[in-house]
mmCIF file of C-alpha atoms and ligand atoms in Angstrom:
data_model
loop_
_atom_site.group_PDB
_atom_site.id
_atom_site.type_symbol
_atom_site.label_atom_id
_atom_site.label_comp_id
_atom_site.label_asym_id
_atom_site.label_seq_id
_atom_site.Cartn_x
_atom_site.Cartn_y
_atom_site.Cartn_z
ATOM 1 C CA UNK A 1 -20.848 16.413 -2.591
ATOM 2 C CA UNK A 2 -19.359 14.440 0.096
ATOM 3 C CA UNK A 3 -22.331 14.114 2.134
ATOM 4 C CA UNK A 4 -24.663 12.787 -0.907
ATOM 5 C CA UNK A 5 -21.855 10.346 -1.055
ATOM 6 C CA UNK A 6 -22.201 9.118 1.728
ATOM 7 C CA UNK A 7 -26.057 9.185 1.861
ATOM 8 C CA UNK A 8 -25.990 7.128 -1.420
ATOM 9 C CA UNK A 9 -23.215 4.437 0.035
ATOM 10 C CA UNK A 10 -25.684 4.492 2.881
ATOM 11 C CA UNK A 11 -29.140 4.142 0.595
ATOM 12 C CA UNK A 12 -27.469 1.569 -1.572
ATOM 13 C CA UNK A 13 -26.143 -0.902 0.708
ATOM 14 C CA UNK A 14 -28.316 -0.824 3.577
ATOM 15 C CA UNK A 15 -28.101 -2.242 6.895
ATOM 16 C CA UNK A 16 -24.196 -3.493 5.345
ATOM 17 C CA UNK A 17 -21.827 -2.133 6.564
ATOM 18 C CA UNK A 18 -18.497 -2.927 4.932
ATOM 19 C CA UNK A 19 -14.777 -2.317 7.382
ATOM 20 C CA UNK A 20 -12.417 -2.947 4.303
ATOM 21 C CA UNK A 21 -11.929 -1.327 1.007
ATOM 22 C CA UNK A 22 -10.717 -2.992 -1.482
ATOM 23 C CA UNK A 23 -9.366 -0.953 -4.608
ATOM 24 C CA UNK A 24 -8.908 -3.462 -7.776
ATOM 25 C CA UNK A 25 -6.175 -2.423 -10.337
ATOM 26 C CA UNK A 26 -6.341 -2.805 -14.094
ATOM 27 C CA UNK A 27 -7.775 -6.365 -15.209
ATOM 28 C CA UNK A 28 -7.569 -7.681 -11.251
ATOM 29 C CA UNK A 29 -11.273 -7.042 -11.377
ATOM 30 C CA UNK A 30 -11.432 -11.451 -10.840
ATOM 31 C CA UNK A 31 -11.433 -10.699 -7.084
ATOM 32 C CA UNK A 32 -15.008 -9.094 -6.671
ATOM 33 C CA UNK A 33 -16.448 -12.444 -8.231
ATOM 34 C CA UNK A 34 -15.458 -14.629 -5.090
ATOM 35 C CA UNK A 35 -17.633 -11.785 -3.240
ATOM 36 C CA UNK A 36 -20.403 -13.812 -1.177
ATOM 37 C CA UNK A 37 -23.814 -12.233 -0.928
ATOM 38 C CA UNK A 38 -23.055 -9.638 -2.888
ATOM 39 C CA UNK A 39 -24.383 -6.529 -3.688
ATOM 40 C CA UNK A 40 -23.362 -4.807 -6.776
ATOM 41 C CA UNK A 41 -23.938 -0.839 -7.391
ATOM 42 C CA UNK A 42 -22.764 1.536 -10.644
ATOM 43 C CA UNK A 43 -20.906 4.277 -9.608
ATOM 44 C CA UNK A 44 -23.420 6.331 -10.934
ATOM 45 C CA UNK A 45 -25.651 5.789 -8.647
ATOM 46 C CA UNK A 46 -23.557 6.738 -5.796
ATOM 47 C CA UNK A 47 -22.677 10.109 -7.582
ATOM 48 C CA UNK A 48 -19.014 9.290 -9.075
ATOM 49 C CA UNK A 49 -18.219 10.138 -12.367
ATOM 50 C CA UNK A 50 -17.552 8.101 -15.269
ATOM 51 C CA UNK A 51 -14.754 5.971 -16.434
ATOM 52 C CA UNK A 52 -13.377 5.115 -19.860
ATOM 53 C CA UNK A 53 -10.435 2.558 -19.983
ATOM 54 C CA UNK A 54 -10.107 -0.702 -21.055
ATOM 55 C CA UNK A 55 -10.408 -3.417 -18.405
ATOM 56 C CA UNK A 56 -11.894 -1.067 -15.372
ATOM 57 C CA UNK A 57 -15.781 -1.458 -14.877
ATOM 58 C CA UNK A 58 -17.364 0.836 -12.739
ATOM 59 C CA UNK A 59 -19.115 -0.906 -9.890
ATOM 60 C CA UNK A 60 -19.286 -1.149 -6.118
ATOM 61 C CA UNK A 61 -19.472 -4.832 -4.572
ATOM 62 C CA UNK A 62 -20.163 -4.952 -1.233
ATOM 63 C CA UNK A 63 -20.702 -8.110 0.225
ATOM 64 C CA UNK A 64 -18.324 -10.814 2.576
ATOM 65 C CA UNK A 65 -14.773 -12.275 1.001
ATOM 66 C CA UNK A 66 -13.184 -14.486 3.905
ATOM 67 C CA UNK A 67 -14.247 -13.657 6.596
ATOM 68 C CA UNK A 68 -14.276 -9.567 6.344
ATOM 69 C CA UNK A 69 -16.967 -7.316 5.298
ATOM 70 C CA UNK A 70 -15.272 -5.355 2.081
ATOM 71 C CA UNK A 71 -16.713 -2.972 -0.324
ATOM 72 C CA UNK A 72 -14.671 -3.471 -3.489
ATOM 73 C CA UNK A 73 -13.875 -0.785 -6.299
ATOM 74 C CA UNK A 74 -14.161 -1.981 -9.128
ATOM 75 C CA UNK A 75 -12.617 0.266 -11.444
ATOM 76 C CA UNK A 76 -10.252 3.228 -10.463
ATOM 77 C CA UNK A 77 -9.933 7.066 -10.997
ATOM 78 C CA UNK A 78 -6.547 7.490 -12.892
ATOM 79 C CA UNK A 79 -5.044 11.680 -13.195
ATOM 80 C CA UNK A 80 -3.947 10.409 -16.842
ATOM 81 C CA UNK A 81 -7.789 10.275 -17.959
ATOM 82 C CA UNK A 82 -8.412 13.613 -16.631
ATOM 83 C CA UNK A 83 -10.168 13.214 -12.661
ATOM 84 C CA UNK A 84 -8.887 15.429 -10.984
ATOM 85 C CA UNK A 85 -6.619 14.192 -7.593
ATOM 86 C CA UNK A 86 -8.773 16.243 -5.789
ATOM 87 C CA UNK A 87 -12.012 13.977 -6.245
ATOM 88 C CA UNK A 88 -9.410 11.087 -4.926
ATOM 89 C CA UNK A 89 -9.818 12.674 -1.808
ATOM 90 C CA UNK A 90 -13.399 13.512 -1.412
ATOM 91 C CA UNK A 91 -14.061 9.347 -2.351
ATOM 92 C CA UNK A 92 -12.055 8.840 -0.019
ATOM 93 C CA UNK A 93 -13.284 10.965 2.561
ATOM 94 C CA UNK A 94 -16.993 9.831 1.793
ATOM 95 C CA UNK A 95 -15.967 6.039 2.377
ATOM 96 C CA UNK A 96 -14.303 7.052 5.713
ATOM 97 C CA UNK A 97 -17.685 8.689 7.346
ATOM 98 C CA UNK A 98 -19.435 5.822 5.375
ATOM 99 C CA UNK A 99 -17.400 3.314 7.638
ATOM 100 C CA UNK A 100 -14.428 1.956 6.364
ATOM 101 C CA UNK A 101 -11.460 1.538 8.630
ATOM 102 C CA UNK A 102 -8.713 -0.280 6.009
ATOM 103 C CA UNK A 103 -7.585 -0.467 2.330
ATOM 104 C CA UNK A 104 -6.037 -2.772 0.412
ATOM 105 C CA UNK A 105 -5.030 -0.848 -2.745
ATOM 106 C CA UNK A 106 -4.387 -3.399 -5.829
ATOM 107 C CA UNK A 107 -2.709 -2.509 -9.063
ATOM 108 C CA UNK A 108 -0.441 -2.983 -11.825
ATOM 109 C CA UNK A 109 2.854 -2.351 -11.764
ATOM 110 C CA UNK A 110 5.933 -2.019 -13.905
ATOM 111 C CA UNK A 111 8.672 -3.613 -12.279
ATOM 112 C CA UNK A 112 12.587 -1.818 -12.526
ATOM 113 C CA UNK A 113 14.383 -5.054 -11.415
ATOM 114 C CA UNK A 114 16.159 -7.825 -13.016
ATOM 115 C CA UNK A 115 14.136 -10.369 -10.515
ATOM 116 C CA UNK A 116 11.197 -9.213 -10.524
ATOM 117 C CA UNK A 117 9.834 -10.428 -13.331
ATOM 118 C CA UNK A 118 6.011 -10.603 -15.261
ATOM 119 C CA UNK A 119 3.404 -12.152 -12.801
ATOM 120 C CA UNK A 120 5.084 -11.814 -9.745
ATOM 121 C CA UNK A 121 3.394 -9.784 -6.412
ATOM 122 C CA UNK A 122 4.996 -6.746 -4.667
ATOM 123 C CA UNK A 123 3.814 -5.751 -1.335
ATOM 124 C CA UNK A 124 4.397 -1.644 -1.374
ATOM 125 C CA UNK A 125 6.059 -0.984 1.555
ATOM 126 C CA UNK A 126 6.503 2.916 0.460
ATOM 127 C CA UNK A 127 6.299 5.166 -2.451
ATOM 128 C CA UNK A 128 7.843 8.158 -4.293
ATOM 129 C CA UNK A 129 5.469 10.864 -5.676
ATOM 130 C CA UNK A 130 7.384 13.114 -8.013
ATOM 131 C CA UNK A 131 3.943 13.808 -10.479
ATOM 132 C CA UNK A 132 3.747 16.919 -8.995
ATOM 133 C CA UNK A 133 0.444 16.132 -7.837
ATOM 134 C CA UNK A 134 -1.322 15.503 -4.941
ATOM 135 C CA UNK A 135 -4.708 15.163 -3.504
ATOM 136 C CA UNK A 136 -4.917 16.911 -0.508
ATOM 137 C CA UNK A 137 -3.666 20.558 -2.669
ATOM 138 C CA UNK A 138 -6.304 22.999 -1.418
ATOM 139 C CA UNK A 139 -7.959 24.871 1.441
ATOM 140 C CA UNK A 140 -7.113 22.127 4.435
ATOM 141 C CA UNK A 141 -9.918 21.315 7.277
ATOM 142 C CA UNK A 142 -7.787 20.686 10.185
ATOM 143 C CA UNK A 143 -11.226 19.296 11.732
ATOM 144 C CA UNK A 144 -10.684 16.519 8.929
ATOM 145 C CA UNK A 145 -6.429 16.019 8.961
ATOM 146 C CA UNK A 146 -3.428 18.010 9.366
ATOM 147 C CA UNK A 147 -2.190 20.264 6.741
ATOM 148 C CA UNK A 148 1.284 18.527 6.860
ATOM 149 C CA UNK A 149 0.373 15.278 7.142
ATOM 150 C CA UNK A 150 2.695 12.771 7.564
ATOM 151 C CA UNK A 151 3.545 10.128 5.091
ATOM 152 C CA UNK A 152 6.764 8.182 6.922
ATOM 153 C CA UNK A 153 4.438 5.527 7.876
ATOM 154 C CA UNK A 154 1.940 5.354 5.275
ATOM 155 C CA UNK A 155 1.634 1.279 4.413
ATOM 156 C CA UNK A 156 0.515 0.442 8.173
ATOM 157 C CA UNK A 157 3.351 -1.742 10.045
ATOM 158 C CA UNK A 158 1.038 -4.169 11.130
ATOM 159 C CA UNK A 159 -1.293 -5.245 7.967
ATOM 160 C CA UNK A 160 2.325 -5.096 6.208
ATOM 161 C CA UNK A 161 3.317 -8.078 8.800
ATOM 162 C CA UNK A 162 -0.171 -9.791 8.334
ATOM 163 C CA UNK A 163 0.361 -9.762 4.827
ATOM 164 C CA UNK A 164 4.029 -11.547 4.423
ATOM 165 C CA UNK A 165 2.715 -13.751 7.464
ATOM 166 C CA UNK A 166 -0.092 -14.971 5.029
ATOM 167 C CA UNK A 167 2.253 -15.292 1.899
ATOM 168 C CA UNK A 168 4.587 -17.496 3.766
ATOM 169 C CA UNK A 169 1.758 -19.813 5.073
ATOM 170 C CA UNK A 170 0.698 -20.116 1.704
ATOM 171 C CA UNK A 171 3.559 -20.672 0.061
ATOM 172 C CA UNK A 172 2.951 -17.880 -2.276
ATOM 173 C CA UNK A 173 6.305 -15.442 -3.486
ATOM 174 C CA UNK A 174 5.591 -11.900 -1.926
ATOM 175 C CA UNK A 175 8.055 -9.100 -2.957
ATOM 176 C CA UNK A 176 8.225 -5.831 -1.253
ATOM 177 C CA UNK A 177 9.390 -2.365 -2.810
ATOM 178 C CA UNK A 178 9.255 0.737 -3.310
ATOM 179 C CA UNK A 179 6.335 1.775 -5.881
ATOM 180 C CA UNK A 180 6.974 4.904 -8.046
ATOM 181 C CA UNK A 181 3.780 7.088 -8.819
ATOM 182 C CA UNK A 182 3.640 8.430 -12.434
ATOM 183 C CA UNK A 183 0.795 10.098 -13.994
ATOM 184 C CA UNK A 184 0.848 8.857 -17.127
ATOM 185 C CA UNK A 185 -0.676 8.183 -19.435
ATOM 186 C CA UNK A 186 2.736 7.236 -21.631
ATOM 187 C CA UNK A 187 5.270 4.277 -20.334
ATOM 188 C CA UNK A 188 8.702 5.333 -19.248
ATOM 189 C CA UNK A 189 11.687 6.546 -21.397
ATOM 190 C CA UNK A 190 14.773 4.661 -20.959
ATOM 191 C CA UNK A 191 16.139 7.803 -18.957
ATOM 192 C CA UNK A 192 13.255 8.081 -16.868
ATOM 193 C CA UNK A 193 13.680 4.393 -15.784
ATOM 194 C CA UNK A 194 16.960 4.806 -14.860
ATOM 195 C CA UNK A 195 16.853 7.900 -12.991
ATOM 196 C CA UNK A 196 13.695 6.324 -10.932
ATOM 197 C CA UNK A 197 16.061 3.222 -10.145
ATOM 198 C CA UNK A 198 18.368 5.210 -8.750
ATOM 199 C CA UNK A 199 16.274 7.001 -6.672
ATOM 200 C CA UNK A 200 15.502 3.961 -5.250
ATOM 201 C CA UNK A 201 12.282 3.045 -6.895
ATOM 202 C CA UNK A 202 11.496 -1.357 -7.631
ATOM 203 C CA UNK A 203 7.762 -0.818 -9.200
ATOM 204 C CA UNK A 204 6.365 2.081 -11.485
ATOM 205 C CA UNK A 205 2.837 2.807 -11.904
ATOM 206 C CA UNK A 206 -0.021 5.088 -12.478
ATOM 207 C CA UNK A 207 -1.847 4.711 -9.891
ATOM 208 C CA UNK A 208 -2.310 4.141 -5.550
ATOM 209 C CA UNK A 209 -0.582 6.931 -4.679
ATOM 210 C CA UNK A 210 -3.430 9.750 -4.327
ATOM 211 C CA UNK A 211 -5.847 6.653 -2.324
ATOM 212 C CA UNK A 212 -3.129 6.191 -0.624
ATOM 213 C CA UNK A 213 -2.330 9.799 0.761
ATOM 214 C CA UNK A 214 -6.179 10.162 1.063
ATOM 215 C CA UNK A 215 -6.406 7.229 2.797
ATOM 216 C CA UNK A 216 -3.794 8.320 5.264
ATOM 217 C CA UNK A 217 -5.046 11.856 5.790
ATOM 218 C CA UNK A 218 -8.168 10.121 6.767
ATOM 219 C CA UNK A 219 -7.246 8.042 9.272
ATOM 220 C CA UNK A 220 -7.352 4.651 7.479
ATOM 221 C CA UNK A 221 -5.187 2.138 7.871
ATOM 222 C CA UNK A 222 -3.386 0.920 4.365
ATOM 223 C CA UNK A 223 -1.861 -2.062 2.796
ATOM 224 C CA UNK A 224 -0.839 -2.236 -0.873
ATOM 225 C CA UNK A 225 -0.172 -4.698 -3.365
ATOM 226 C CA UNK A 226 1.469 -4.447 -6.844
ATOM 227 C CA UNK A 227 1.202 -7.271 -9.149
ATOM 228 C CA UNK A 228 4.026 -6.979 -11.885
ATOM 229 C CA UNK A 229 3.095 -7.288 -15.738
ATOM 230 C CA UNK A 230 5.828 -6.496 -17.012
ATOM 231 C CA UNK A 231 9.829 -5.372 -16.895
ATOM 232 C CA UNK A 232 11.035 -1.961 -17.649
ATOM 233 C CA UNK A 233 11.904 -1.222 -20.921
ATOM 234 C CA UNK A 234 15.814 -1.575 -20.463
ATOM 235 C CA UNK A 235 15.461 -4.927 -19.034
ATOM 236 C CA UNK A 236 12.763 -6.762 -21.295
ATOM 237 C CA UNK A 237 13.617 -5.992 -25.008
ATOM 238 C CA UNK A 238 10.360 -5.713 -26.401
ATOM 239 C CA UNK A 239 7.954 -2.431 -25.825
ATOM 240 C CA UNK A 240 5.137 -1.846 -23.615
ATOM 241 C CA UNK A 241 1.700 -2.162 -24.412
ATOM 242 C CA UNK A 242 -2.216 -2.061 -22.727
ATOM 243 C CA UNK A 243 -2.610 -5.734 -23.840
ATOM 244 C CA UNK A 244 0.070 -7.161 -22.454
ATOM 245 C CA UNK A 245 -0.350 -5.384 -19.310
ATOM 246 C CA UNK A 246 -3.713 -6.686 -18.802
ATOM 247 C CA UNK A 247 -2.907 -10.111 -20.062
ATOM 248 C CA UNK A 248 0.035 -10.354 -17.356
ATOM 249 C CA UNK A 249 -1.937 -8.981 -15.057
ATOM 250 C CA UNK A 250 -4.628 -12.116 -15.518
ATOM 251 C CA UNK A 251 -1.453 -14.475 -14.747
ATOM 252 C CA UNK A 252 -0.554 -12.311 -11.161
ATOM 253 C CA UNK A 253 -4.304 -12.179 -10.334
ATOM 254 C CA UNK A 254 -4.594 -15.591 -9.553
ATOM 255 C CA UNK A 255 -1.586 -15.057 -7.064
ATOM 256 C CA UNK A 256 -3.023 -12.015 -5.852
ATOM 257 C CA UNK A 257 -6.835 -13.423 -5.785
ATOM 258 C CA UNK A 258 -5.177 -16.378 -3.156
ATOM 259 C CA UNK A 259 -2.839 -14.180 -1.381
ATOM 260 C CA UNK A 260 -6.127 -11.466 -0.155
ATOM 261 C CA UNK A 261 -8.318 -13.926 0.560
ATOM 262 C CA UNK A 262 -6.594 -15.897 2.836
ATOM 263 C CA UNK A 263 -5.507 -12.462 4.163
ATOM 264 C CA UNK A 264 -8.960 -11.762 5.031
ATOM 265 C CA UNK A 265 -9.782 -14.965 6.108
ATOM 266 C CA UNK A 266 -7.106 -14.439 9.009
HETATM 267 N N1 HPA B 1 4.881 1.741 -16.179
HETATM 268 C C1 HPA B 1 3.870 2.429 -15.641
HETATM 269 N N2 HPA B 1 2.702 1.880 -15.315
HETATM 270 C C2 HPA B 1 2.559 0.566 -15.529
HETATM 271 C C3 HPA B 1 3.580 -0.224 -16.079
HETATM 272 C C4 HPA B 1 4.812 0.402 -16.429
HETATM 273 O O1 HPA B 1 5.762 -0.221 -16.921
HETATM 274 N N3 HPA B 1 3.109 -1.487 -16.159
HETATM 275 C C5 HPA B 1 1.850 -1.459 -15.656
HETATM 276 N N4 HPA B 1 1.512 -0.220 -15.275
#
């Protein structure tokens, strides 16, 4: 399956050859249209299955943003709809014999602190999984990546520094935390917020982290970014819903939209 990936990434985008992947999170799809000379291609025709949320397309655009060659995703493989973590890893793998050398993973993110509030942008500077899932479960290839890999470093130092040099040049307000992975597909309980505070958790989601440990087993280099649309249920006093995540999300994007180009353009 991997290979036909490949061959497809390879058939569809010709003699392009995107460096940077750029995962968009739930209704931060705005990115991909600032894509110059771009070429757009369904998933389907690269061999990835479908996907049914609100808010996610399902598209490949390759083409230049800055001054980089990126491939974006638009639209993401979430556990909570049922893809299995394990096809997480074989994308990935496929992009990294395809030619990628960097993500920048994009999402949207609960936030668990008092001042952090809706709209604002978290750089992930390193993650909990407790979901009791992972992508790289299975039969390892040590000709691929080690069977232990290691995960202390996973948000690469350098991109990390890149990233808060290019918020501060730009004037823009660039948090950093730790993002906690959740499956989903429900919000939080009050209990479940606390107890992820406390182990040290500023952003929850339901999503990055699989890319992310794919990305690292791989060999590519990773820097991810949060943007907040909304406060955990103990500090905003209204409940969570889809609509307001992706309206929030629509304010942050803007940020966020500023904040990677000018990134890339660097
Ligand atoms: N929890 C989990 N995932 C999320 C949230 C949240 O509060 N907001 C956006 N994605």
């Amino acid at each position: 399956m991997i290979e036909t990936y490949v061959e497809n990434l390879k058939k569809a985008f010709g003699d392009f050859q995107p460096e940077i992947l750029i995962i968009l999170g739930s209704g931060l799809g705005s990115i991909a249209q600032k894509v110059e000379n771009k070429i757009i291609v369904p998933y389907n025709q690269i061999g990835f299955p479908k996907i049914n949320i609100v808010g996610h397309r399902a598209e490949l655009i390759a083409g230049t943003l800055g001054k980089k060659k990126v491939l974006c995703m638009s639209g993401r493989y979430h556990l909570y709809e049922g893809h299995p973590a394990t096809f997480v890893k074989d994308m990935m793998s496929a992009y990294q014999k395809y030619g990628i050398k960097e993500v920048i993973a994009t999402n949207a993110a609960g936030s668990l602190r008092k001042d952090m509030a809706a709209g604002a942008i978290m750089m992930i500077t390193d993650h909990i999984n407790f979901s009791g899932q992972n992508p790289l479960i299975g039969v390892n290839n040590d000709k691929e990546g080690p069977r232990f890999p290691d995960m202390s470093q996973a948000y690469d130092k350098a991109l990390q520094q890149k990233m808060r040099q290019t918020a501060k040049e730009n004037n823009i307000m660039l948090f950093e935390g730790t993002y906690f992975f959740v499956v989903g597909p429900n919000f939080e309980t009050k209990a479940e917020i606390k107890a992820f505070r406390t182990l040290g958790a500023d952003a929850v989601g339901m999503s990055t982290v699989p890319e992310v440990i794919s990305a690292v087993y791989f060999g590519l280099k990773v820097v991810a970014l949060s943007v907040i649309t909304n406060q955990s249920a103990d500090i905003q006093k209204t409940g969570l819903s889809h609509e307001e995540t992706l309206f929030e999300a629509k304010q942050g994007a803007v940020d966020l939209q500023g904040l990677i180009l000018k990134y890339l353009e660097k």
